[in-house]
Amino acid sequence: MKVGFYGHVRQYHSIKSEIDDRFHEVMESGEFVMGPMLKRFEKELAEYMGMTHAVGVNSGTDAIWLVLLALGIGHGDEVITTTNTFFATAEAIWFTGAAAVFVDSDPKTACIDPTKIEKAISRKTKAIIPVHLYGQCADMKAVRAVAEKHGLRVIEDNAQGFGARGNGFRIGELSDAVCTSFIIQKNLGTFGDGGAVVTNNPEIDRIARKLRNHGSDKRSVHSMGYNSRLDDLHAGFLSVKLKHIDQWNAERRKWAEKYTRGLVSAKTFTLPTEAPGFYHIYHLYVIETKKPEHRDQLLKFLNDAGIDAKCHYPIAIHQQEGYPWGKQARIVGPLIQSERNAASCISLPMYPELTAEEVDFVISKTMEWDASHA
Ligand SMILES: Cc1ncc(COP(=O)(O)O)c(C=O)c1O
């Protein structure tokens, strides 16, 4: 049996008529850029998130970058985040000319460790970017408390957490803006690239909206900006998929539970932790080998068995060759948990369209390896 890492085509087939109808609707409308479908999706997205404004942009990276710009963050400023995230979180900070300041992650959730933030704050600090890694919200209440105490902005990197919830808080409730990626492999992904800024702050909305469109909110009138728009075709696909996202997230949780039941007795690796009261949407189901030297062995074993397991992310940002490429960066270390996470993580196949047989196969192979290495 082969088990793929993504279910994009299966997902397309499961909603093919809806997607195809929407494709034709946009094609026949003759409006492909900044058209009515984008407006419609932005409205639906803001409603889904329980927030007032949503701005479609061309990627999750640009969403973070444009929010930072909208908040006036740039040269001479510092923004605090983690290094065990996708590279783009830091890249977006560096695009603005600001310095990225890295703190360690929580040993259980792999999201930012709020107890490490205060020590990293300097006179230059302007914002914190918690990442809802793997589909679980960071501890936003604690992040928000530090931010309020020090007058800092909070920007949620929600590329991986679409539809997740915290214990007693919603995404967007405790921050200035939420930045989302719609690249195909995300829980809510289009057939290509896309992203959005979602906020309750009309100024962030106004500025991000202009910045994504060459600094223009009126035809032929410009200030400095960029081309970072979400196309209407993608908006149309996302509008269709938004109706299914809660069901798809529930399916992911079902597979996560099955994995956890099947793998709970393993001796050589640990399983993902859902923090009490949190609603994890398992963008990724990540196990961690107890011995770092086991990681590549187990990964190879699974790959050789036809299971497309991967790593997110095997090289933490501060461990990448050439770091920090002449950019401003500060590590308030040690980054023990981020480095452990990078050295030991394995992502098992996780998508709503998996079958029970496939999940059973992944469990049996993973446990087979565990039994021979315990
Ligand atoms: C945590 C995180 N932040 C930011 C991004 C950047 O999003 P995009 O690829 O849409 O630019 C991604 C994913 O790709 C991500 O996983």
Tab-separated table of C-alpha atoms in Angstrom, residues 36-370:
chain	number	residue	atom	x	y	z
A	36	PRO	CA	-17.003	40.481	-7.059
A	37	MET	CA	-15.860	36.958	-6.126
A	38	LEU	CA	-12.975	38.367	-4.097
A	39	LYS	CA	-15.375	40.726	-2.298
A	40	ARG	CA	-17.758	37.874	-1.613
A	41	PHE	CA	-15.046	35.628	-0.193
A	42	GLU	CA	-13.616	38.406	1.962
A	43	LYS	CA	-17.056	38.907	3.478
A	44	GLU	CA	-17.539	35.181	4.059
A	45	LEU	CA	-14.072	34.855	5.581
A	46	ALA	CA	-14.562	37.742	8.013
A	47	GLU	CA	-17.919	36.250	9.030
A	48	TYR	CA	-16.429	32.802	9.545
A	49	MET	CA	-13.716	34.246	11.774
A	50	GLY	CA	-16.225	36.436	13.658
A	51	MET	CA	-14.213	39.514	12.701
A	52	THR	CA	-14.952	42.724	10.853
A	53	HIS	CA	-12.431	42.877	7.985
A	54	ALA	CA	-10.701	40.404	5.671
A	55	VAL	CA	-8.249	41.319	2.913
A	56	GLY	CA	-7.311	38.688	0.344
A	57	VAL	CA	-3.621	38.753	-0.585
A	58	ASN	CA	-1.394	36.534	-2.650
A	59	SER	CA	0.197	34.493	0.157
A	60	GLY	CA	0.474	33.959	3.878
A	61	THR	CA	3.939	35.490	3.754
A	62	ASP	CA	2.607	38.714	2.276
A	63	ALA	CA	-0.212	38.762	4.820
A	64	ILE	CA	2.341	38.967	7.658
A	65	TRP	CA	4.553	41.413	5.784
A	66	LEU	CA	1.675	43.776	4.920
A	67	VAL	CA	0.329	43.757	8.485
A	68	LEU	CA	3.777	44.642	9.815
A	69	LEU	CA	3.955	47.506	7.298
A	70	ALA	CA	0.421	48.606	8.162
A	71	LEU	CA	1.518	48.845	11.794
A	72	GLY	CA	4.481	50.998	10.772
A	73	ILE	CA	7.048	48.360	11.749
A	74	GLY	CA	10.385	48.510	9.914
A	75	HIS	CA	14.059	49.462	10.268
A	76	GLY	CA	15.180	49.873	13.852
A	77	ASP	CA	12.267	47.807	15.241
A	78	GLU	CA	12.244	44.287	16.636
A	79	VAL	CA	9.632	41.552	16.340
A	80	ILE	CA	9.641	38.461	18.556
A	81	THR	CA	8.845	34.984	17.233
A	82	THR	CA	10.149	31.394	17.179
A	83	THR	CA	12.589	29.496	14.943
A	84	ASN	CA	10.711	26.184	14.651
A	85	THR	CA	8.235	27.557	12.163
A	86	PHE	CA	8.062	27.789	8.406
A	87	PHE	CA	10.782	30.127	7.176
A	88	ALA	CA	8.269	32.737	5.985
A	89	THR	CA	7.391	33.899	9.510
A	90	ALA	CA	10.878	35.369	9.899
A	91	GLU	CA	11.216	36.279	6.234
A	92	ALA	CA	8.193	38.581	6.489
A	93	ILE	CA	9.803	40.373	9.439
A	94	TRP	CA	13.039	40.777	7.504
A	95	PHE	CA	11.204	42.118	4.423
A	96	THR	CA	10.258	45.162	6.502
A	97	GLY	CA	13.847	45.810	7.590
A	98	ALA	CA	12.994	45.011	11.217
A	99	ALA	CA	15.036	42.593	13.329
A	100	ALA	CA	13.696	39.125	14.108
A	101	VAL	CA	14.152	38.173	17.754
A	102	PHE	CA	13.861	34.479	18.467
A	103	VAL	CA	12.745	32.837	21.702
A	104	ASP	CA	12.225	29.196	22.561
A	105	SER	CA	9.080	27.125	22.155
A	106	ASP	CA	6.889	25.291	24.584
A	107	PRO	CA	8.111	21.684	25.015
A	108	LYS	CA	4.611	20.214	24.653
A	109	THR	CA	2.890	22.300	21.966
A	110	ALA	CA	5.986	23.512	20.022
A	111	CYS	CA	4.306	26.956	19.851
A	112	ILE	CA	5.987	30.035	21.351
A	113	ASP	CA	6.755	29.726	25.072
A	114	PRO	CA	5.165	32.869	26.531
A	115	THR	CA	7.395	32.697	29.611
A	116	LYS	CA	10.410	33.354	27.385
A	117	ILE	CA	9.073	36.515	25.749
A	118	GLU	CA	9.580	39.109	28.468
A	119	LYS	CA	13.328	38.583	28.625
A	120	ALA	CA	13.567	39.255	24.890
A	121	ILE	CA	11.814	42.628	24.993
A	122	SER	CA	14.001	45.673	24.364
A	123	ARG	CA	13.284	49.352	23.731
A	124	LYS	CA	13.017	48.468	20.050
A	125	THR	CA	10.420	45.693	20.407
A	126	LYS	CA	7.174	46.455	18.590
A	127	ALA	CA	5.369	43.164	18.110
A	128	ILE	CA	5.097	39.461	18.839
A	129	ILE	CA	4.189	36.885	16.190
A	130	PRO	CA	2.921	33.662	17.776
A	131	VAL	CA	2.560	30.826	15.249
A	132	HIS	CA	-0.321	28.377	15.662
A	133	LEU	CA	2.010	25.560	14.767
A	134	TYR	CA	0.697	22.268	13.394
A	135	GLY	CA	-2.902	23.454	13.883
A	136	GLN	CA	-2.921	24.241	17.587
A	137	CYS	CA	-3.294	27.773	18.914
A	138	ALA	CA	-0.386	29.238	20.807
A	139	ASP	CA	-1.148	30.251	24.382
A	140	MET	CA	-2.673	33.546	23.278
A	141	LYS	CA	-3.903	34.587	26.717
A	142	ALA	CA	-0.357	34.521	28.047
A	143	VAL	CA	1.068	36.154	24.902
A	144	ARG	CA	-1.541	38.895	25.101
A	145	ALA	CA	-0.811	39.528	28.779
A	146	VAL	CA	2.884	40.151	28.031
A	147	ALA	CA	2.008	42.285	25.007
A	148	GLU	CA	-0.386	44.455	27.003
A	149	LYS	CA	2.086	44.916	29.819
A	150	HIS	CA	4.708	46.197	27.367
A	151	GLY	CA	2.487	47.943	24.815
A	152	LEU	CA	3.281	45.515	21.997
A	153	ARG	CA	1.282	44.495	18.951
A	154	VAL	CA	0.342	40.849	18.420
A	155	ILE	CA	0.073	39.324	14.941
A	156	GLU	CA	-1.138	35.719	14.717
A	157	ASP	CA	0.567	33.553	12.109
A	158	ASN	CA	-2.440	31.377	11.427
A	159	ALA	CA	-1.163	29.692	8.270
A	160	GLN	CA	-1.563	26.314	9.984
A	161	GLY	CA	-4.457	26.931	12.366
A	162	PHE	CA	-7.522	27.690	10.258
A	163	GLY	CA	-10.578	26.717	12.307
A	164	ALA	CA	-8.663	26.026	15.528
A	165	ARG	CA	-9.708	27.452	18.898
A	166	GLY	CA	-8.020	28.057	22.210
A	167	ASN	CA	-9.228	27.448	25.736
A	168	GLY	CA	-11.773	30.254	26.116
A	169	PHE	CA	-10.558	32.320	23.162
A	170	ARG	CA	-11.052	32.475	19.438
A	171	ILE	CA	-8.342	33.190	16.908
A	172	GLY	CA	-8.352	36.945	16.313
A	173	GLU	CA	-9.810	37.825	19.675
A	174	LEU	CA	-6.522	38.562	21.425
A	175	SER	CA	-4.449	40.080	18.638
A	176	ASP	CA	-4.265	42.983	16.208
A	177	ALA	CA	-4.493	40.818	13.108
A	178	VAL	CA	-4.594	37.222	11.918
A	179	CYS	CA	-2.520	36.159	8.917
A	180	THR	CA	-3.566	33.111	6.970
A	181	SER	CA	-2.086	31.135	4.092
A	182	PHE	CA	-4.271	29.454	1.478
A	183	ILE	CA	-1.515	27.543	-0.286
A	184	ILE	CA	-2.994	24.232	-1.459
A	185	GLN	CA	-1.641	22.110	1.398
A	186	LYS	CA	-3.228	24.189	4.173
A	187	ASN	CA	-6.445	23.024	5.861
A	188	LEU	CA	-8.228	25.683	3.814
A	189	GLY	CA	-6.178	25.785	0.626
A	190	THR	CA	-6.821	26.931	-2.913
A	191	PHE	CA	-5.452	25.255	-6.037
A	192	GLY	CA	-2.342	27.398	-5.898
A	193	ASP	CA	-1.246	30.265	-3.650
A	194	GLY	CA	-3.211	32.743	-1.604
A	195	GLY	CA	-3.470	34.367	1.782
A	196	ALA	CA	-5.468	36.822	3.865
A	197	VAL	CA	-5.248	39.408	6.586
A	198	VAL	CA	-8.202	39.276	8.970
A	199	THR	CA	-8.583	42.022	11.551
A	200	ASN	CA	-10.996	44.063	13.640
A	201	ASN	CA	-8.801	47.127	13.159
A	202	PRO	CA	-10.118	49.360	10.333
A	203	GLU	CA	-6.711	51.045	9.921
A	204	ILE	CA	-4.913	47.740	9.347
A	205	ASP	CA	-7.635	46.808	6.886
A	206	ARG	CA	-7.408	50.141	5.058
A	207	ILE	CA	-3.632	50.152	4.766
A	208	ALA	CA	-3.241	46.441	3.891
A	209	ARG	CA	-5.970	46.818	1.261
A	210	LYS	CA	-4.050	49.655	-0.381
A	211	LEU	CA	-0.633	48.042	-0.051
A	212	ARG	CA	-1.774	44.869	-1.834
A	213	ASN	CA	-2.886	46.932	-4.830
A	214	HIS	CA	0.008	49.273	-5.682
A	215	GLY	CA	-0.967	51.672	-2.913
A	216	SER	CA	-4.284	52.341	-4.593
A	217	ASP	CA	-7.854	52.390	-3.339
A	218	LYS	CA	-9.073	54.527	-6.215
A	219	ARG	CA	-8.400	54.011	-9.897
A	220	SER	CA	-5.234	55.811	-11.099
A	221	VAL	CA	-4.478	57.205	-7.620
A	222	HIS	CA	-1.407	55.642	-5.994
A	223	SER	CA	0.923	55.775	-3.034
A	224	MET	CA	3.740	53.219	-2.608
A	225	GLY	CA	2.497	49.658	-2.542
A	226	TYR	CA	2.872	46.225	-4.126
A	227	ASN	CA	1.035	43.706	-6.237
A	228	SER	CA	-0.241	41.166	-3.736
A	229	ARG	CA	-3.817	40.417	-4.675
A	230	LEU	CA	-5.864	37.251	-4.246
A	231	ASP	CA	-7.303	36.394	-7.672
A	232	ASP	CA	-11.037	35.883	-8.066
A	233	LEU	CA	-10.662	32.285	-9.222
A	234	HIS	CA	-8.865	31.416	-5.986
A	235	ALA	CA	-11.376	33.433	-3.979
A	236	GLY	CA	-14.122	31.403	-5.663
A	237	PHE	CA	-12.500	28.067	-4.826
A	238	LEU	CA	-11.896	29.181	-1.255
A	239	SER	CA	-15.477	30.330	-0.883
A	240	VAL	CA	-16.620	26.831	-1.875
A	241	LYS	CA	-14.130	25.145	0.428
A	242	LEU	CA	-14.922	27.410	3.393
A	243	LYS	CA	-18.318	25.703	3.626
A	244	HIS	CA	-16.570	22.370	4.198
A	245	ILE	CA	-13.720	23.411	6.460
A	246	ASP	CA	-15.320	22.560	9.797
A	247	GLN	CA	-16.237	19.089	8.556
A	248	TRP	CA	-12.740	18.571	7.148
A	249	ASN	CA	-11.162	19.675	10.410
A	250	ALA	CA	-13.420	17.251	12.260
A	251	GLU	CA	-12.211	14.462	9.936
A	252	ARG	CA	-8.601	15.367	10.682
A	253	ARG	CA	-9.359	15.177	14.390
A	254	LYS	CA	-10.904	11.770	13.874
A	255	TRP	CA	-7.724	10.496	12.177
A	256	ALA	CA	-5.593	12.129	14.865
A	257	GLU	CA	-7.543	10.248	17.527
A	258	LYS	CA	-7.074	7.011	15.617
A	259	TYR	CA	-3.338	7.618	15.296
A	260	THR	CA	-3.104	8.428	18.983
A	261	ARG	CA	-5.017	5.271	19.993
A	262	GLY	CA	-2.801	3.135	17.776
A	263	LEU	CA	0.517	4.724	18.707
A	264	VAL	CA	0.018	5.467	22.395
A	265	SER	CA	2.091	2.519	23.614
A	266	ALA	CA	5.161	3.416	21.523
A	267	LYS	CA	8.429	3.552	23.462
A	268	THR	CA	10.668	5.430	21.029
A	269	PHE	CA	8.638	8.528	20.183
A	270	THR	CA	6.140	10.933	21.704
A	271	LEU	CA	2.754	11.948	20.303
A	272	PRO	CA	1.255	15.397	19.757
A	273	THR	CA	-0.343	17.026	22.785
A	274	GLU	CA	-3.663	18.815	22.619
A	275	ALA	CA	-3.565	21.451	25.354
A	276	PRO	CA	-6.569	21.178	27.741
A	277	GLY	CA	-9.620	22.955	26.351
A	278	PHE	CA	-7.951	23.690	22.982
A	279	TYR	CA	-9.384	22.598	19.636
A	280	HIS	CA	-6.421	21.351	17.602
A	281	ILE	CA	-7.196	21.043	13.900
A	282	TYR	CA	-4.199	18.841	13.069
A	283	HIS	CA	-2.851	20.621	10.060
A	284	LEU	CA	-0.026	18.200	10.801
A	285	TYR	CA	0.166	15.153	13.069
A	286	VAL	CA	3.721	15.371	14.364
A	287	ILE	CA	5.449	12.718	16.445
A	288	GLU	CA	8.907	13.284	17.932
A	289	THR	CA	11.499	10.544	18.316
A	290	LYS	CA	12.952	10.434	21.825
A	291	LYS	CA	16.423	9.964	20.387
A	292	PRO	CA	17.227	12.473	17.635
A	293	GLU	CA	19.360	9.857	15.846
A	294	HIS	CA	16.203	7.754	15.426
A	295	ARG	CA	14.400	10.403	13.402
A	296	ASP	CA	16.003	9.842	10.018
A	297	GLN	CA	15.919	6.063	10.519
A	298	LEU	CA	12.196	6.002	11.224
A	299	LEU	CA	11.508	8.464	8.428
A	300	LYS	CA	13.417	6.294	5.946
A	301	PHE	CA	11.678	3.155	7.183
A	302	LEU	CA	8.261	4.728	6.621
A	303	ASN	CA	9.213	6.176	3.229
A	304	ASP	CA	10.622	2.790	2.131
A	305	ALA	CA	7.355	1.165	3.219
A	306	GLY	CA	5.435	3.485	0.846
A	307	ILE	CA	4.346	5.996	3.474
A	308	ASP	CA	5.102	9.564	2.512
A	309	ALA	CA	5.963	10.935	5.962
A	310	LYS	CA	7.814	14.271	6.075
A	311	CYS	CA	9.428	16.670	8.584
A	312	HIS	CA	8.141	20.075	9.651
A	313	TYR	CA	10.701	21.542	10.036
A	314	PRO	CA	13.971	19.635	10.206
A	315	ILE	CA	16.182	22.748	10.147
A	316	ALA	CA	15.155	25.531	12.513
A	317	ILE	CA	15.539	29.009	11.047
A	318	HIS	CA	18.593	29.895	13.139
A	319	GLN	CA	20.243	26.620	12.057
A	320	GLN	CA	19.889	27.285	8.320
A	321	GLU	CA	23.126	27.724	6.424
A	322	GLY	CA	24.137	31.357	6.104
A	323	TYR	CA	21.763	32.549	8.881
A	324	PRO	CA	20.961	35.440	9.176
A	325	TRP	CA	22.036	36.444	5.673
A	326	GLY	CA	23.065	39.927	6.756
A	327	LYS	CA	19.624	40.582	8.260
A	328	GLN	CA	19.041	41.865	11.761
A	329	ALA	CA	18.452	38.990	14.156
A	330	ARG	CA	18.814	38.288	17.850
A	331	ILE	CA	18.476	34.983	19.676
A	332	VAL	CA	17.368	35.104	23.281
A	333	GLY	CA	18.313	31.583	24.029
A	334	PRO	CA	18.965	28.861	24.487
A	335	LEU	CA	16.506	27.487	21.904
A	336	ILE	CA	16.560	23.989	23.365
A	337	GLN	CA	12.963	23.052	22.546
A	338	SER	CA	13.044	24.480	19.026
A	339	GLU	CA	16.232	22.558	18.285
A	340	ARG	CA	14.867	19.349	19.809
A	341	ASN	CA	11.685	19.739	17.784
A	342	ALA	CA	13.698	20.277	14.573
A	343	ALA	CA	15.908	17.266	15.269
A	344	SER	CA	13.173	14.806	16.166
A	345	CYS	CA	9.925	15.712	14.336
A	346	ILE	CA	8.149	13.463	11.847
A	347	SER	CA	4.807	14.392	10.264
A	348	LEU	CA	2.610	11.403	9.489
A	349	PRO	CA	0.157	11.628	6.576
A	350	MET	CA	-2.797	13.749	7.708
A	351	TYR	CA	-5.699	14.925	5.582
A	352	PRO	CA	-9.464	14.487	5.759
A	353	GLU	CA	-9.649	12.104	2.782
A	354	LEU	CA	-7.392	9.431	4.323
A	355	THR	CA	-9.018	6.019	4.690
A	356	ALA	CA	-9.123	3.899	7.846
A	357	GLU	CA	-7.000	1.267	6.042
A	358	GLU	CA	-4.329	3.831	5.258
A	359	VAL	CA	-4.229	5.116	8.820
A	360	ASP	CA	-4.064	1.531	10.126
A	361	PHE	CA	-1.183	0.818	7.742
A	362	VAL	CA	0.754	3.887	8.940
A	363	ILE	CA	0.136	2.868	12.560
A	364	SER	CA	1.227	-0.725	11.999
A	365	LYS	CA	4.451	0.248	10.188
A	366	THR	CA	5.324	2.908	12.762
A	367	MET	CA	4.708	0.459	15.614
A	368	GLU	CA	6.708	-2.228	13.794
A	369	TRP	CA	9.693	0.114	13.732
A	370	ASP	CA	9.104	1.066	17.363
